[in-house]
Amino acid sequence: MINCVPTLELLSMTKAPIALTCGDPAGIGPELALKAWRVLKDDLAFFWIGDFRHVPATEPKIKISDPLEALSAMREGLPILHHAFKAPAVAGTPTLENAGNIIEVIERGVNLVIKKKATALTTAPISKRHLIDGAAFGFTGHTDFLSHLSGIDHAVMMLAAPELKVVPVTQHIALSKVAESLTPELVRETIRITAASLKQYFGLSNPHLAVTGLNPHSGEGGRIGTEETDWMINLLNQLRRSDHLNVSGPHPADTMFHPKARLTYDAAILMYHDQALIPIKTLFFDEAVNVTLGLPFIRTSPDHGTAFDIAGKDIASPRSMIEALKLAHQMADRL
């Protein structure tokens, strides 16, 4: 990752600010926005989209009417693009009344970045259960919803830290449905999108992607599952030959993440959610950033949830939120 960022004066001449959505305002999103502002106010510009009332008064905040106002307001306080919510926000106690407004804020953020009013989109955590119960939310999470809003068929979730990048091929589905959902087409598209994004946004001219098998020990030659021998080996051979992609595997997932192994690839492609997220959250919980690949714009988010249990207690770490905003800026700077 690039450690230094342009000064605010340079940024104001070259880039629009980053849009940060509120997430569930009863979670830690509002307080993390303030903590991130405190750290980043002299280095990069962003604005928070949400209800002005929902942000704690522990730091200065400024209501803006246009995203570009954040460039001049950033040093004075957290710039807030006000979006009225139906109900107040009580830390730790989500309300279904606000579910529709949370969805509206995501839509508004996407619209602003597509119209180039924002250089990238960073999203604070949402509670899918409360969005489903309060607004009949029909998506498994941000990734699916952003794909829908962008009109694309498939987006890829990558968790990125300076020393590890992981991509789960299947995401928020039951483990019992992984094998039936895992197809050669899905794996192929995930690998292609990941390789293209690593070139475009991370400056890797020939990224090495290490692909795991689905089964323990990568199937042991068909003795513990046959997906690897049935089609995975052939698929990876095709991608090397036809697409000229630098892919290896299928590797056993349990030997992919020790220090020496991590030095041999640029990103790991894994077959299901926990196969990917357990290692990166164990090793780099505060540093990892969720990046959605394949969208027509840049989107990042912290790698944690709403944390209702600690919301309002001023103990939540802003590290992942800060890294998400910094990575969004770094990715935009490569365009």
C-alpha positions in Angstrom: 0.0 0.0 0.0 1.1 3.6 -0.6 1.8 5.2 2.8 1.8 8.8 1.9 -1.2 10.8 0.4 -1.3 14.1 -1.3 -1.9 17.3 0.7 -5.4 18.6 0.9 -4.4 21.5 -1.4 -3.3 19.1 -4.1 -6.3 16.9 -3.6 -8.6 19.9 -3.9 -7.2 20.6 -7.4 -7.3 17.1 -8.7 -10.0 14.9 -7.0 -13.5 15.1 -5.7 -13.9 14.0 -2.1 -14.8 10.5 -1.0 -18.4 9.8 -0.1 -18.8 7.9 3.2 -22.3 6.5 3.9 -23.7 6.4 7.4 -24.4 2.6 7.6 -26.7 1.8 10.5 -26.6 5.0 12.7 -27.2 2.9 15.8 -23.9 1.2 15.3 -20.4 2.4 15.5 -20.5 4.1 12.0 -21.1 7.7 13.2 -18.4 7.7 15.9 -15.9 6.0 13.5 -16.6 8.8 10.9 -15.6 11.4 13.5 -12.5 9.5 14.6 -11.5 9.1 11.0 -12.0 12.8 10.4 -9.7 13.6 13.4 -6.9 11.5 11.8 -7.4 12.4 8.1 -8.6 16.0 8.2 -5.2 17.3 6.9 -4.5 14.6 4.4 -7.6 13.6 2.4 -11.2 14.9 2.0 -14.3 12.9 2.6 -17.9 13.7 3.5 -20.4 11.7 5.6 -23.9 11.1 4.2 -26.5 10.8 6.9 -28.7 12.6 9.4 -26.8 15.5 11.0 -28.5 14.7 14.3 -27.0 11.2 14.4 -23.4 12.3 14.6 -22.1 12.7 18.2 -21.0 16.2 19.2 -17.6 15.1 20.4 -15.9 16.7 17.4 -16.9 19.7 15.2 -19.2 18.9 12.3 -20.3 21.0 9.3 -23.4 20.7 7.2 -22.7 21.0 3.5 -25.0 21.2 0.5 -22.6 20.1 -2.2 -19.9 17.4 -1.9 -17.2 19.7 -3.2 -17.7 21.9 -0.2 -16.0 19.2 1.8 -12.6 20.2 0.2 -12.7 23.6 2.0 -14.6 22.4 5.1 -12.6 19.4 5.9 -10.1 21.1 8.3 -12.9 22.8 10.3 -15.1 19.8 11.0 -16.6 16.6 9.6 -18.5 17.6 6.4 -22.0 16.1 6.5 -24.3 15.9 3.5 -27.6 15.8 5.4 -30.1 13.1 4.7 -33.1 13.2 6.9 -34.1 10.0 8.8 -37.5 9.1 10.2 -36.2 8.5 13.7 -33.4 9.5 16.1 -30.5 7.1 16.4 -29.9 5.5 19.8 -26.5 3.9 20.0 -26.7 0.2 20.3 -30.5 0.1 19.7 -31.3 -0.1 15.9 -34.8 0.9 14.9 -36.7 -0.5 11.9 -38.1 2.9 11.2 -34.7 4.0 9.8 -34.2 1.0 7.5 -35.5 2.6 4.4 -33.4 5.7 5.0 -30.2 3.6 5.4 -30.9 2.1 1.9 -31.6 5.6 0.5 -28.2 6.8 1.7 -26.4 3.9 -0.1 -28.3 4.8 -3.3 -27.4 8.4 -2.9 -23.8 7.7 -2.4 -23.7 5.5 -5.6 -25.4 8.2 -7.5 -22.9 10.8 -6.4 -19.9 8.7 -7.3 -21.3 7.7 -10.7 -21.9 11.4 -11.4 -18.3 12.2 -10.4 -19.4 14.3 -7.5 -17.4 11.9 -5.3 -14.1 10.2 -6.3 -15.0 6.9 -4.5 -17.5 5.3 -2.2 -16.7 4.1 1.3 -19.6 2.4 3.2 -20.1 2.1 7.0 -21.5 -1.2 8.3 -25.2 -2.1 7.9 -27.3 -4.7 9.6 -28.9 -6.8 6.9 -31.4 -8.4 9.3 -32.8 -5.0 10.3 -32.9 -3.8 6.7 -34.8 -7.0 5.7 -37.2 -6.6 8.6 -37.7 -2.9 8.3 -37.6 -2.3 4.5 -37.8 -5.8 2.8 -34.2 -5.5 1.7 -33.8 -8.1 -1.0 -30.0 -8.5 -1.0 -27.4 -10.5 0.9 -25.3 -7.4 1.6 -23.6 -4.4 0.2 -21.9 -6.3 -2.6 -25.1 -7.6 -4.2 -26.9 -4.3 -3.7 -24.1 -2.3 -5.3 -24.1 -4.7 -8.2 -27.8 -4.2 -8.6 -27.5 -0.4 -8.5 -24.7 -0.5 -11.0 -26.5 -2.8 -13.4 -23.8 -5.5 -13.5 -24.2 -9.2 -13.2 -21.3 -10.0 -10.9 -19.1 -8.2 -8.4 -16.3 -9.6 -6.4 -15.6 -9.1 -2.7 -12.0 -8.8 -1.7 -10.6 -8.3 1.8 -7.3 -6.5 1.5 -4.5 -5.8 4.0 -0.9 -4.8 3.2 0.3 -8.3 3.5 -2.7 -10.4 2.3 -5.6 -10.1 -0.1 -8.3 -12.7 -0.2 -11.3 -13.2 -2.5 -14.2 -15.6 -1.6 -15.9 -16.9 -4.8 -19.2 -17.5 -2.9 -20.1 -15.1 -0.2 -23.1 -14.9 2.1 -24.7 -18.3 1.5 -25.2 -21.3 3.7 -22.2 -23.7 3.8 -24.6 -26.5 2.6 -25.2 -24.6 -0.6 -21.6 -23.8 -1.5 -20.9 -26.9 -3.6 -24.0 -26.5 -5.7 -23.4 -22.8 -6.2 -19.7 -23.2 -7.2 -19.5 -23.5 -11.0 -16.6 -23.2 -13.4 -18.2 -20.0 -14.8 -18.4 -18.4 -11.4 -14.8 -19.2 -10.5 -13.6 -18.1 -13.9 -15.3 -14.7 -13.7 -14.1 -14.2 -10.2 -10.5 -14.8 -11.2 -10.7 -12.6 -14.3 -12.2 -9.7 -12.3 -9.7 -10.0 -9.6 -6.7 -10.1 -12.0 -8.0 -7.1 -13.9 -8.6 -5.1 -10.7 -5.2 -5.8 -9.3 -3.7 -4.4 -12.5 -6.0 -1.4 -12.6 -6.0 -0.3 -9.0 -3.0 -1.9 -7.4 -0.3 -1.5 -10.0 0.4 -5.2 -10.5 1.3 -5.9 -14.1 1.2 -9.7 -13.8 -0.5 -10.6 -10.5 -0.1 -14.2 -9.2 -3.4 -15.6 -8.0 -3.3 -18.7 -5.8 -6.6 -20.6 -6.0 -7.7 -23.1 -3.3 -9.7 -26.2 -3.7 -13.1 -26.7 -2.2 -12.4 -29.8 -0.2 -10.0 -30.6 2.6 -6.5 -31.2 1.2 -7.8 -30.0 -2.1 -9.7 -33.3 -2.4 -6.7 -35.6 -2.1 -7.0 -36.7 -5.7 -10.7 -37.4 -5.5 -10.7 -39.3 -2.2 -12.3 -36.3 -0.3 -14.4 -34.8 -2.9 -14.1 -34.6 -6.7 -14.6 -30.9 -7.7 -10.9 -30.4 -8.0 -10.3 -33.3 -10.4 -13.7 -32.9 -12.1 -13.2 -29.4 -13.3 -10.9 -27.1 -11.2 -7.6 -28.3 -12.6 -8.8 -28.0 -16.2 -10.3 -24.6 -15.5 -7.0 -23.2 -14.2 -5.1 -24.8 -17.1 -7.5 -23.0 -19.5 -7.0 -19.6 -17.7 -3.2 -20.0 -18.0 -3.3 -21.0 -21.6 -6.2 -18.9 -23.1 -6.2 -15.8 -20.8 -2.5 -15.8 -20.0 -3.3 -15.4 -16.3 -0.8 -16.2 -13.6 -2.8 -18.6 -11.6 -1.8 -21.6 -9.5 -3.7 -24.4 -7.7 -6.0 -25.8 -6.6 -4.1 -25.5 -3.3 -5.1 -27.0 0.1 -6.5 -24.0 2.0 -4.9 -25.0 5.3 -1.4 -24.4 4.0 -2.1 -21.1 2.2 -1.6 -18.6 5.1 1.6 -19.2 7.0 4.2 -16.4 6.5 6.3 -18.1 3.7 3.2 -19.1 1.7 1.8 -15.6 1.8 5.0 -14.4 0.0 4.3 -16.5 -3.0 1.1 -14.9 -4.3 -0.5 -11.5 -4.7 -4.1 -12.6 -3.9 -5.8 -15.8 -2.8 -9.0 -17.0 -4.4 -11.0 -19.1 -2.0 -14.2 -21.0 -2.5 -16.4 -19.8 0.3 -16.8 -17.0 2.9 -15.1 -18.5 6.0 -12.3 -20.1 4.0 -11.2 -16.5 3.1 -12.3 -14.3 6.0 -11.1 -16.4 8.9 -7.4 -16.1 8.0 -7.4 -12.4 7.1 -9.5 -11.4 10.1 -7.3 -13.4 12.4 -4.1 -12.0 11.1 -5.1 -8.4 10.1 -8.4 -7.6 11.8 -7.8 -3.9 12.3 -6.0 -3.4 9.0 -8.2 -5.2 6.5 -10.5 -3.4 4.1 -13.4 -4.8 2.2 -13.1 -3.8 -1.5 -15.8 -4.5 -4.1 -14.2 -5.4 -7.5 -16.0 -5.2 -10.9 -18.1 -2.2 -10.2 -17.9 0.9 -12.5 -16.7 2.9 -9.4 -14.4 2.3 -6.4 -16.0 1.0 -3.2 -14.3 0.2 0.1 -15.5 -0.5 3.6 -14.1 -1.5 7.0 -14.0 -5.3 7.5 -16.2 -5.4 10.6 -19.9 -5.0 11.4 -22.1 -2.6 13.2 -20.9 -3.6 16.7 -24.1 -2.6 18.4 -22.8 -4.0 21.6 -20.1 -1.3 21.9 -21.7 1.6 20.0 -21.7 4.9 21.8 -19.0 3.7 24.3 -16.2 5.4 22.4 -14.1 2.2 22.4 -14.4 1.2 18.8 -11.2 1.2 16.8 -11.3 3.4 13.7 -8.3 1.7 12.1 -10.2 -0.3 9.5 -12.4 2.7 8.6 -9.3 4.9 8.2 -7.6 2.2 6.1 -10.8 2.0 3.9 -10.8 5.7 3.2 -7.1 5.7 2.5 -7.3 2.7 0.2 -10.2 4.3 -1.7 -8.1 7.4 -2.3 -5.1 5.3 -3.3 -7.1 3.3 -5.8 -8.6 6.5 -7.3 -5.2 8.0 -7.6 -4.2 5.2 -10.0 -7.0 6.1 -12.5 
